[in-house]
Amino acid sequence: MPVTNTAFDLDQVRRQCARCDLRDLCLPAGLDNDDVDRVDQMVADRTGLAVGDVLYHAGSPFRALYVIKSGALKTQAVSEGGELQVLGFHLPGEILGFDALATERHQCTAEALEPSSVCRLPYSELERICSAVPGLQRQFMRLVSRDVGDDHDHVAMMGRNQAISRLALFLHSLSKRQARLGRSPEQLTLSMSRSDLANYLGLVLETVSRLFGRLQEMGLIEVRRREIKILDMAGLKEVGDC
Amino acid sequence: MPVTNTAFDLDQVRRQCARCDLRDLCLPAGLDNDDVDRVDQMVADRTGLAVGDVLYHAGSPFRALYVIKSGALKTQAVSEGGELQVLGFHLPGEILGFDALATERHQCTAEALEPSSVCRLPYSELERICSAVPGLQRQFMRLVSRDVGDDHDHVAMMGRNQAISRLALFLHSLSKRQARLGRSPEQLTLSMSRSDLANYLGLVLETVSRLFGRLQEMGLIEVRRREIKILDMAGLKEVGDC
DNA sequence: GCGCCGCTTTGATGCGGATCAATTACTTCT
DNA sequence: AGAAGTAATTGATCCGCATCAAAGCGGCGC
């Protein structure tokens, strides 16, 4: 038992994972209580981010991974020619920073789209504990694998040559991710601007705006600024498949 | 190297990693001799694939990862609506099958574009040995991270709205990957058809064919069927940046 | 309140890449 | 060598999305 200010605070700090809503989606999933506490102790800190705050910059040295506890972030990379590409929108339970491992430097910039909080996992610690706790190793891999799968979905979406399919696919997949978090799959609150979304989809913002209009005319969704209500999930999925 | 059934060859079979050209790019990188042998023992088999052979199908249960020893493969996914998307072209030293971990089923199909050979890594073994050999764990993560980085490059490429930028970026990045394998960065032999390449780039094959022509007219490359010679690397990179 | 600023929508136009179609080049088999 | 089949090139046309431009809508400070 390490010594700190008050025993009361200690318990609060140390048992956050056990009480976190995301424990079944996040690293502790499937672990027993003792191992959850070891994960808890590994978490260096839980940082709050305001809208626009940057968690890490492309090019900065890699030290830790992050798991999103609440809020939403985007990741984006800038090419040498200055072209920007939004790589992903990330929700609670997702892991960030993994692409930095190969080069020891972050390959993209992670920025908060909403007030958010993230759990910082120093990589050296994570490696050490993963070796000791097989279940953690496995769950960690699962999170990374899910991330790879999301990237593949992104590519598949950008491969569609009908722009409306891309938007429909995006809304459908966002809906599924929301549902995974226990939120309503019909009522979406987009945390990103039209511009970010357009870039993510490989379109321009005017096109995205028009397509929201068209999907609304088709009776598939209801749009009011960044509030989207999905009226016809099956229809949306159909549009997604060209 | 032909493999027969005599005990004499056993040593040869068991020390393949130590003598493999890829040992510095692949899992054994950075390991000492004893640990390399442990990796070696983990490799269930080294399978040869003919052009068109499928290593695994989307939907099939996940049992093992694969590292490419020689040749080239493509991975592709088919949406529920039947739309096909080529997700990647994979060269020696790259790891395949990781996207299956989250769901325990392969999310895409891996098919040989050339006569190839792959090393099969049963995942349960890999997990076990990773726990015991920290250096292996780290190198494994590095390979996966590189894969994630490649996916991000793919997205960035598809985000370009000038089709010629996409092709230029593809050629440039393929050149770099060839160089990493110790091959000439100027002389490329494409192992994929125009159709596969077009799909990968989010274009149609006619467009790709025309763009090869245009890059050739611009004096940046020389095209003869699937043999591409890069004449002006800097110019190619410039076209890649819109 | 009013004005300012960023975000979003809506409109008009032009171009780039998809599509349809035909020809050519290469490979394989007999 | 010739035939047949596949892959790649080249051509003509059309449509969808990018581009340029302007107006509407909210949020926020003065």
Coordinates of C-alpha atoms (C1' of nucleotides) in Angstrom, one line a residue:
Chain A
M1 CA 0.0 0.0 0.0
P2 CA 1.6 3.2 -1.1
V3 CA 1.3 6.3 1.1
T4 CA -0.6 9.4 -0.1
N5 CA -2.6 12.2 1.4
T6 CA -5.8 10.6 2.4
A7 CA -6.9 7.0 2.2
F8 CA -10.2 8.2 0.8
D9 CA -8.7 9.8 -2.3
L10 CA -6.5 6.8 -2.8
D11 CA -9.3 4.5 -3.2
Q12 CA -11.1 6.8 -5.6
V13 CA -8.0 7.2 -7.8
R14 CA -7.0 3.6 -7.8
R15 CA -10.4 2.0 -8.5
Q16 CA -11.5 4.1 -11.4
C17 CA -11.4 1.4 -14.0
A18 CA -13.5 -0.9 -11.8
R19 CA -16.2 1.7 -11.7
C20 CA -15.9 3.0 -15.3
D21 CA -18.8 2.5 -17.6
L22 CA -16.5 1.4 -20.3
R23 CA -14.8 -1.4 -18.4
D24 CA -16.4 -4.0 -20.7
L25 CA -15.3 -2.3 -23.9
C26 CA -11.9 -1.1 -22.7
L27 CA -8.7 -2.8 -21.6
P28 CA -10.1 -4.3 -18.4
A29 CA -12.7 -6.4 -20.3
G30 CA -12.6 -10.0 -19.2
L31 CA -10.1 -9.4 -16.4
D32 CA -10.6 -10.4 -12.8
N33 CA -10.6 -7.7 -10.0
D34 CA -6.9 -8.0 -9.2
D35 CA -5.9 -7.5 -12.7
V36 CA -8.2 -4.6 -13.3
D37 CA -6.5 -2.9 -10.4
R38 CA -3.1 -3.5 -12.1
V39 CA -4.4 -1.8 -15.2
D40 CA -5.7 1.0 -13.0
Q41 CA -2.3 1.5 -11.5
M42 CA -0.8 1.6 -14.9
V43 CA -2.9 4.5 -16.0
A44 CA -0.6 7.5 -15.6
D45 CA -3.3 10.1 -15.5
R46 CA -6.7 10.9 -16.8
T47 CA -6.6 14.1 -18.6
G48 CA -9.4 16.4 -19.5
L49 CA -9.4 18.1 -22.9
A50 CA -11.4 21.1 -24.1
V51 CA -12.7 21.4 -27.7
G52 CA -9.7 22.0 -30.0
D53 CA -7.1 20.8 -27.5
V54 CA -4.5 18.6 -29.0
L55 CA -3.6 15.3 -27.3
Y56 CA -0.5 14.7 -29.4
H57 CA 1.0 16.2 -32.5
A58 CA 2.2 14.4 -35.6
G59 CA 6.0 14.2 -35.3
S60 CA 6.1 14.3 -31.5
P61 CA 7.9 11.4 -29.8
F62 CA 5.8 8.5 -28.8
R63 CA 5.6 7.7 -25.1
A64 CA 2.1 6.5 -24.4
L65 CA -1.1 5.2 -25.8
Y66 CA -4.5 6.7 -24.8
V67 CA -7.9 5.3 -24.3
I68 CA -10.8 7.6 -24.6
K69 CA -12.9 7.8 -21.5
S70 CA -15.5 10.3 -22.7
G71 CA -16.0 12.8 -25.5
A72 CA -14.8 12.5 -29.1
L73 CA -11.5 13.1 -30.9
K74 CA -10.4 13.3 -34.5
T75 CA -7.0 12.2 -35.9
Q76 CA -5.5 13.8 -39.0
A77 CA -2.3 13.8 -40.9
V78 CA -0.8 16.4 -43.1
S79 CA 1.2 15.4 -46.2
E80 CA 4.5 17.0 -47.1
G81 CA 2.7 19.0 -49.7
G82 CA 0.4 20.3 -47.0
E83 CA -2.7 18.3 -47.8
L84 CA -4.7 17.4 -44.8
Q85 CA -6.5 14.1 -44.3
V86 CA -8.8 13.3 -41.5
L87 CA -8.1 9.7 -40.6
G88 CA -10.7 9.0 -38.1
F89 CA -13.3 10.1 -35.5
H90 CA -12.8 8.3 -32.2
L91 CA -15.3 7.5 -29.5
P92 CA -15.0 6.3 -25.9
G93 CA -13.4 2.9 -25.5
E94 CA -11.1 3.4 -28.5
I95 CA -7.4 3.3 -28.4
L96 CA -5.3 6.1 -29.8
G97 CA -1.7 6.5 -30.8
F98 CA -0.9 3.0 -32.0
D99 CA 0.4 4.1 -35.4
A100 CA 3.4 5.7 -33.6
L101 CA 4.9 2.4 -32.4
A102 CA 6.7 1.6 -35.6
T103 CA 8.6 4.8 -35.9
E104 CA 8.5 6.0 -32.2
R105 CA 6.9 9.2 -33.4
H106 CA 3.3 10.1 -33.8
Q107 CA 2.2 9.9 -37.4
C108 CA -0.9 12.0 -36.9
T109 CA -2.4 14.7 -34.7
A110 CA -5.2 13.9 -32.3
E111 CA -7.6 16.7 -31.4
A112 CA -10.7 16.9 -29.2
L113 CA -14.0 17.6 -31.0
E114 CA -15.9 17.8 -27.7
P115 CA -14.8 18.2 -24.1
S116 CA -13.2 14.9 -23.5
S117 CA -11.2 12.8 -21.1
V118 CA -8.6 10.2 -21.9
C119 CA -6.6 7.7 -19.9
R120 CA -2.9 7.8 -20.5
L121 CA -1.1 4.5 -20.8
P122 CA 2.7 4.8 -20.7
Y123 CA 3.8 2.2 -23.3
S124 CA 6.7 0.7 -21.3
E125 CA 4.2 0.0 -18.4
L126 CA 1.7 -1.4 -20.8
E127 CA 4.2 -3.8 -22.3
R128 CA 5.3 -4.9 -18.9
I129 CA 1.8 -5.6 -17.6
C130 CA 0.7 -7.2 -20.8
S131 CA 3.5 -9.8 -20.4
A132 CA 2.3 -10.6 -16.9
V133 CA -1.4 -10.6 -17.6
P134 CA -2.3 -12.7 -20.6
G135 CA -5.9 -11.6 -20.6
L136 CA -4.8 -8.0 -20.9
Q137 CA -2.5 -8.7 -23.8
R138 CA -5.3 -10.3 -25.6
Q139 CA -7.8 -7.5 -24.9
F140 CA -5.2 -4.9 -25.9
M141 CA -4.8 -6.7 -29.2
R142 CA -8.5 -6.9 -29.7
L143 CA -8.7 -3.1 -29.3
V144 CA -6.0 -2.6 -31.8
S145 CA -7.6 -5.0 -34.2
R146 CA -10.9 -3.2 -34.0
D147 CA -9.0 0.0 -34.9
V148 CA -7.5 -1.8 -38.0
G149 CA -11.0 -2.9 -38.9
D150 CA -12.3 0.7 -38.6
D151 CA -9.6 1.8 -41.0
H152 CA -10.6 -0.9 -43.4
D153 CA -14.2 0.4 -43.2
H154 CA -12.9 3.8 -43.9
V155 CA -11.1 2.7 -47.0
A156 CA -14.2 0.7 -48.2
M157 CA -16.2 3.9 -47.7
M158 CA -13.9 6.0 -49.7
G159 CA -13.8 3.4 -52.4
R160 CA -17.5 4.1 -53.3
N161 CA -17.7 6.4 -56.3
Q162 CA -21.2 7.5 -55.4
A163 CA -20.8 10.3 -52.8
I164 CA -24.2 9.6 -51.3
S165 CA -23.1 6.0 -50.5
R166 CA -20.2 7.3 -48.6
L167 CA -22.3 9.5 -46.4
A168 CA -24.9 6.8 -45.9
L169 CA -22.3 4.3 -44.9
F170 CA -20.7 6.8 -42.5
L171 CA -24.0 7.4 -40.8
H172 CA -24.8 3.8 -40.6
S173 CA -21.4 2.9 -39.1
L174 CA -21.5 5.8 -36.7
S175 CA -24.9 4.6 -35.6
K176 CA -23.5 1.1 -34.9
R177 CA -20.7 2.5 -32.9
Q178 CA -23.0 4.6 -30.8
A179 CA -25.1 1.6 -30.1
R180 CA -22.0 -0.3 -28.9
L181 CA -21.7 2.5 -26.3
G182 CA -25.2 2.0 -25.2
R183 CA -26.5 5.2 -26.8
S184 CA -29.4 5.5 -29.2
P185 CA -28.6 4.2 -32.7
E186 CA -31.2 6.6 -34.2
Q187 CA -30.3 9.9 -32.6
L188 CA -26.9 11.0 -33.6
T189 CA -25.1 14.1 -32.5
L190 CA -22.2 14.8 -34.8
S191 CA -19.3 16.2 -33.0
M192 CA -17.4 17.1 -36.2
S193 CA -17.9 20.0 -38.6
R194 CA -19.1 19.5 -42.1
S195 CA -15.6 20.3 -43.2
D196 CA -14.0 17.6 -41.1
L197 CA -16.6 15.1 -42.2
A198 CA -16.2 16.0 -45.9
N199 CA -12.5 15.6 -45.6
Y200 CA -13.0 12.2 -43.9
L201 CA -15.3 11.1 -46.7
G202 CA -13.0 12.4 -49.5
L203 CA -15.5 15.1 -50.6
V204 CA -15.9 18.9 -50.2
L205 CA -18.1 20.4 -47.5
E206 CA -20.7 21.8 -50.0
T207 CA -21.3 18.3 -51.3
V208 CA -21.8 16.9 -47.9
S209 CA -24.3 19.6 -47.0
R210 CA -26.2 18.8 -50.2
L211 CA -26.2 15.1 -49.5
F212 CA -27.6 15.6 -46.1
G213 CA -30.4 17.4 -47.8
R214 CA -30.9 14.6 -50.3
L215 CA -31.0 11.9 -47.6
Q216 CA -33.6 14.0 -45.8
E217 CA -35.7 14.5 -49.0
M218 CA -35.5 10.7 -49.4
G219 CA -37.1 10.4 -46.0
L220 CA -34.1 8.4 -44.6
I221 CA -32.9 10.9 -42.0
E222 CA -33.9 14.2 -40.4
V223 CA -31.2 16.9 -40.2
R224 CA -31.1 19.8 -37.9
R225 CA -27.6 21.2 -37.9
R226 CA -25.5 18.6 -36.2
E227 CA -28.4 16.7 -34.9
I228 CA -29.2 13.7 -37.1
K229 CA -32.2 11.4 -36.6
I230 CA -32.2 8.2 -38.6
L231 CA -35.7 7.4 -39.8
D232 CA -35.0 4.5 -42.0
M233 CA -32.0 2.4 -41.1
A234 CA -32.6 -0.2 -43.7
G235 CA -33.0 2.4 -46.4
L236 CA -29.8 4.1 -45.3
K237 CA -27.9 0.9 -45.5
E238 CA -29.3 0.2 -49.0
V239 CA -28.1 3.6 -50.2
G240 CA -24.7 2.8 -48.7
D241 CA -24.5 -0.2 -51.0
C242 CA -24.6 2.0 -54.1
Chain B
M1 CA 14.7 -24.8 -51.2
P2 CA 13.1 -28.2 -51.4
V3 CA 12.0 -29.9 -48.2
T4 CA 12.2 -33.7 -47.9
N5 CA 11.3 -36.1 -45.2
T6 CA 14.7 -37.2 -43.9
A7 CA 15.9 -36.4 -40.4
F8 CA 18.9 -34.8 -42.0
D9 CA 16.8 -31.8 -43.0
L10 CA 15.4 -31.2 -39.6
D11 CA 18.0 -28.7 -38.7
Q12 CA 17.5 -26.9 -41.9
V13 CA 13.8 -26.7 -41.3
R14 CA 14.2 -25.5 -37.7
R15 CA 16.7 -22.8 -38.4
Q16 CA 15.0 -21.1 -41.2
C17 CA 14.4 -17.8 -39.5
A18 CA 18.1 -17.4 -38.7
R19 CA 19.0 -17.7 -42.3
C20 CA 16.0 -15.8 -43.7
D21 CA 16.8 -12.7 -45.7
L22 CA 14.0 -10.9 -43.9
R23 CA 15.1 -11.6 -40.4
D24 CA 15.8 -7.9 -39.8
L25 CA 12.4 -6.8 -41.0
C26 CA 10.4 -9.6 -39.6
L27 CA 9.5 -10.9 -36.1
P28 CA 13.1 -12.0 -35.2
A29 CA 14.5 -8.5 -35.6
G30 CA 16.5 -7.5 -32.6
L31 CA 16.3 -10.9 -30.9
D32 CA 19.3 -13.0 -29.8
N33 CA 19.9 -16.4 -31.3
D34 CA 18.0 -18.4 -28.7
D35 CA 14.9 -16.3 -29.1
V36 CA 15.1 -16.5 -32.8
D37 CA 15.0 -20.3 -32.5
R38 CA 11.9 -20.0 -30.3
V39 CA 10.2 -18.0 -33.0
D40 CA 11.3 -20.6 -35.5
Q41 CA 9.7 -23.3 -33.5
M42 CA 6.5 -21.4 -33.3
V43 CA 6.1 -21.2 -37.0
A44 CA 3.7 -24.0 -37.8
D45 CA 4.6 -24.3 -41.4
R46 CA 5.8 -22.4 -44.4
T47 CA 3.2 -22.7 -47.1
G48 CA 3.8 -22.1 -50.8
L49 CA 1.0 -20.3 -52.7
A50 CA 0.4 -20.2 -56.5
V51 CA -1.0 -17.1 -58.2
G52 CA -4.7 -16.9 -57.3
D53 CA -4.4 -19.2 -54.2
V54 CA -6.3 -17.9 -51.2
L55 CA -4.6 -17.8 -47.9
Y56 CA -7.8 -17.2 -46.0
H57 CA -11.3 -16.2 -46.8
A58 CA -13.4 -13.4 -45.3
G59 CA -15.6 -15.0 -42.7
S60 CA -13.4 -18.0 -41.9
P61 CA -12.5 -18.5 -38.3
F62 CA -9.3 -16.9 -37.2
R63 CA -6.5 -19.2 -36.0
A64 CA -3.2 -17.8 -37.1
L65 CA -1.4 -14.8 -38.4
Y66 CA 0.9 -15.0 -41.4
V67 CA 4.1 -13.3 -42.3
I68 CA 5.0 -13.1 -46.0
K69 CA 8.3 -14.7 -46.8
S70 CA 8.3 -14.1 -50.5
G71 CA 6.0 -13.0 -53.3
A72 CA 3.0 -10.6 -52.9
L73 CA -0.6 -10.8 -51.8
K74 CA -3.6 -8.6 -52.0
T75 CA -6.3 -8.4 -49.3
Q76 CA -9.9 -7.4 -50.2
A77 CA -13.3 -7.2 -48.6
V78 CA -16.7 -7.5 -50.1
S79 CA -19.6 -5.4 -48.6
E80 CA -23.0 -6.9 -48.0
G81 CA -24.2 -5.2 -51.2
G82 CA -21.5 -7.1 -53.1
E83 CA -19.1 -4.2 -53.6
L84 CA -15.5 -5.2 -53.6
Q85 CA -12.7 -3.2 -52.1
V86 CA -9.0 -4.0 -52.4
L87 CA -7.6 -3.1 -49.0
G88 CA -3.9 -3.6 -49.6
F89 CA -1.0 -5.1 -51.5
H90 CA 1.4 -6.9 -49.2
L91 CA 5.1 -7.5 -49.6
P92 CA 7.6 -9.8 -47.8
G93 CA 8.0 -9.0 -44.1
E94 CA 4.5 -7.8 -43.7
I95 CA 2.0 -9.4 -41.3
L96 CA -1.4 -10.6 -42.4
G97 CA -4.6 -11.4 -40.7
F98 CA -4.5 -9.0 -37.8
D99 CA -7.9 -7.5 -38.5
A100 CA -9.5 -10.8 -37.5
L101 CA -8.5 -10.6 -33.9
A102 CA -11.4 -8.5 -32.7
T103 CA -14.1 -10.8 -34.1
E104 CA -12.2 -14.1 -34.3
R105 CA -13.1 -14.2 -37.9
H106 CA -11.2 -12.9 -40.9
Q107 CA -12.6 -9.7 -42.2
C108 CA -11.1 -9.9 -45.6
T109 CA -9.7 -12.4 -48.2
A110 CA -6.0 -12.7 -48.8
E111 CA -5.0 -13.9 -52.2
A112 CA -1.6 -14.4 -53.8
L113 CA -0.7 -12.1 -56.7
E114 CA 2.6 -14.0 -57.4
P115 CA 3.9 -17.4 -56.4
S116 CA 4.4 -16.7 -52.7
S117 CA 5.4 -18.3 -49.5
V118 CA 4.1 -17.4 -46.0
C119 CA 5.0 -18.4 -42.5
R120 CA 2.0 -19.5 -40.4
L121 CA 2.0 -18.3 -36.8
P122 CA -0.7 -20.0 -34.7
Y123 CA -2.0 -17.1 -32.6
S124 CA -2.1 -19.0 -29.3
E125 CA 1.6 -19.8 -29.7
L126 CA 2.4 -16.3 -30.6
E127 CA 0.7 -14.9 -27.5
R128 CA 2.5 -17.4 -25.3
I129 CA 5.9 -16.6 -26.7
C130 CA 5.3 -12.9 -26.8
S131 CA 4.7 -13.0 -23.0
A132 CA 8.0 -14.8 -22.5
V133 CA 10.1 -12.8 -24.9
P134 CA 9.7 -9.1 -24.4
G135 CA 11.7 -8.2 -27.6
L136 CA 9.4 -10.3 -29.7
Q137 CA 6.3 -8.6 -28.2
R138 CA 7.8 -5.3 -29.1
Q139 CA 8.7 -6.3 -32.6
F140 CA 5.3 -7.8 -33.2
M141 CA 3.7 -4.6 -32.2
R142 CA 6.0 -2.7 -34.5
L143 CA 4.9 -4.8 -37.5
V144 CA 1.2 -4.3 -36.6
S145 CA 1.9 -0.6 -36.2
R146 CA 3.5 -0.4 -39.6
D147 CA 0.4 -2.1 -41.0
V148 CA -1.8 0.6 -39.4
G149 CA 0.5 3.3 -40.9
D150 CA 0.1 1.7 -44.3
D151 CA -3.7 1.8 -44.0
H152 CA -3.4 5.5 -43.1
D153 CA -1.3 6.1 -46.2
H154 CA -4.0 4.3 -48.2
V155 CA -6.7 6.6 -46.8
A156 CA -4.6 9.7 -47.4
M157 CA -4.1 8.6 -51.0
M158 CA -7.8 8.0 -51.6
G159 CA -8.5 11.4 -50.1
R160 CA -6.9 13.1 -53.1
N161 CA -9.4 14.3 -55.5
Q162 CA -6.9 14.5 -58.4
A163 CA -6.7 10.9 -59.7
I164 CA -3.2 11.4 -61.0
S165 CA -2.0 12.3 -57.5
R166 CA -3.3 9.0 -56.2
L167 CA -1.4 7.0 -58.8
A168 CA 1.8 9.0 -58.3
L169 CA 1.5 8.6 -54.5
F170 CA 1.0 4.9 -55.0
L171 CA 4.1 4.5 -57.2
H172 CA 6.1 6.5 -54.8
S173 CA 5.1 4.6 -51.8
L174 CA 5.6 1.2 -53.5
S175 CA 9.0 2.4 -54.5
K176 CA 9.9 3.1 -50.9
R177 CA 8.6 -0.3 -49.8
Q178 CA 10.6 -2.0 -52.5
A179 CA 13.7 -0.1 -51.3
R180 CA 13.0 -1.3 -47.7
L181 CA 13.3 -4.9 -49.1
G182 CA 16.7 -4.1 -50.7
R183 CA 15.2 -3.9 -54.2
S184 CA 15.7 -1.2 -56.7
P185 CA 13.5 1.8 -55.9
E186 CA 13.4 2.8 -59.6
Q187 CA 12.5 -0.4 -61.3
L188 CA 9.0 -1.6 -60.2
T189 CA 7.3 -4.8 -61.2
L190 CA 3.7 -4.5 -60.4
S191 CA 2.2 -7.8 -59.3
M192 CA -1.4 -6.6 -59.5
S193 CA -3.6 -6.1 -62.5
R194 CA -4.8 -2.7 -63.6
S195 CA -8.2 -3.6 -62.3
D196 CA -6.9 -4.4 -58.8
L197 CA -4.9 -1.3 -58.7
A198 CA -7.8 0.8 -59.9
N199 CA -10.0 -0.6 -57.2
Y200 CA -7.3 0.0 -54.6
L201 CA -7.0 3.7 -55.7
G202 CA -10.8 4.2 -55.9
L203 CA -10.8 4.6 -59.7
V204 CA -11.8 2.5 -62.7
L205 CA -9.2 0.6 -64.7
E206 CA -9.5 2.8 -67.8
T207 CA -8.6 5.9 -65.8
V208 CA -5.5 4.1 -64.4
S209 CA -4.4 3.1 -67.8
R210 CA -4.7 6.6 -69.1
L211 CA -2.9 8.0 -66.1
F212 CA 0.0 5.7 -66.6
G213 CA 0.1 7.2 -70.1
R214 CA 0.0 10.7 -68.8
L215 CA 2.8 10.2 -66.3
Q216 CA 4.8 8.7 -69.1
E217 CA 4.2 11.7 -71.3
M218 CA 5.3 13.9 -68.5
G219 CA 8.6 12.1 -68.5
L220 CA 8.2 10.9 -64.9
I221 CA 8.0 7.2 -65.6
E222 CA 8.4 4.6 -68.3
V223 CA 5.6 2.1 -68.6
R224 CA 5.8 -1.3 -70.3
R225 CA 2.9 -3.4 -69.2
R226 CA 3.5 -4.1 -65.6
E227 CA 7.1 -3.0 -65.7
I228 CA 7.4 0.5 -64.4
K229 CA 10.6 2.5 -64.4
I230 CA 10.7 5.7 -62.3
L231 CA 12.6 8.3 -64.2
D232 CA 12.0 11.3 -62.0
M233 CA 11.3 10.5 -58.3
A234 CA 11.1 14.1 -57.2
G235 CA 8.7 15.0 -60.0
L236 CA 6.5 12.0 -59.1
K237 CA 6.4 13.0 -55.5
E238 CA 5.4 16.5 -56.6
V239 CA 2.5 15.2 -58.7
G240 CA 1.5 13.2 -55.6
D241 CA 1.0 16.4 -53.7
C242 CA -1.7 17.7 -56.1
Chain C
dG1 C1' -30.4 45.1 -28.8
dC2 C1' -26.8 45.1 -32.7
dG3 C1' -22.9 43.7 -35.3
dC4 C1' -19.4 40.4 -36.1
dC5 C1' -17.7 35.9 -37.2
dG6 C1' -17.7 31.0 -38.1
dC7 C1' -20.5 27.4 -39.8
dT8 C1' -23.8 25.8 -43.0
dT9 C1' -26.8 26.0 -46.8
dT10 C1' -28.0 27.0 -51.5
dG11 C1' -27.1 28.4 -56.4
dA12 C1' -24.7 28.4 -61.1
dT13 C1' -21.0 26.6 -63.9
dG14 C1' -17.3 23.7 -65.7
dC15 C1' -14.3 19.9 -65.7
dG16 C1' -12.5 15.3 -64.6
dG17 C1' -13.3 10.8 -64.3
dA18 C1' -17.1 7.1 -65.1
dT19 C1' -19.2 4.8 -68.6
dC20 C1' -19.9 2.5 -72.9
dA21 C1' -17.5 0.7 -76.8
dA22 C1' -13.9 -0.9 -79.9
dT23 C1' -9.1 -2.1 -80.7
dT24 C1' -4.6 -3.8 -79.6
dA25 C1' -1.1 -6.6 -77.0
dC26 C1' 0.2 -10.4 -74.7
dT27 C1' -0.4 -15.4 -72.9
dT28 C1' -1.6 -20.0 -73.4
dC29 C1' -3.2 -24.0 -75.5
dT30 C1' -3.5 -27.1 -79.4
Chain D
dA1 C1' 2.1 -21.2 -86.1
dG2 C1' -2.6 -20.1 -85.4
dA3 C1' -6.6 -19.7 -82.4
dA4 C1' -8.8 -18.3 -78.3
dG5 C1' -9.0 -15.9 -74.2
dT6 C1' -7.5 -12.4 -71.0
dA7 C1' -5.4 -7.9 -69.9
dA8 C1' -4.5 -3.3 -71.3
dT9 C1' -5.0 0.6 -74.2
dT10 C1' -7.5 4.2 -76.6
dG11 C1' -11.6 6.8 -78.0
dA12 C1' -16.3 9.3 -77.5
dT13 C1' -19.8 10.8 -74.5
dC14 C1' -22.2 12.1 -70.3
dC15 C1' -22.9 13.0 -65.5
dG16 C1' -21.6 14.0 -60.7
dC17 C1' -18.9 16.4 -57.9
dA18 C1' -15.6 20.3 -57.4
dT19 C1' -15.3 25.0 -57.8
dC20 C1' -16.6 29.7 -57.3
dA21 C1' -20.0 32.7 -55.3
dA22 C1' -23.5 34.5 -52.3
dA23 C1' -26.8 34.3 -48.8
dG24 C1' -28.8 32.4 -44.3
dC25 C1' -28.3 31.0 -39.6
dG26 C1' -26.4 30.8 -34.7
dG27 C1' -23.5 32.0 -31.2
dC28 C1' -21.1 35.5 -28.6
dG29 C1' -19.2 39.8 -27.1
dC30 C1' -19.8 44.8 -26.9

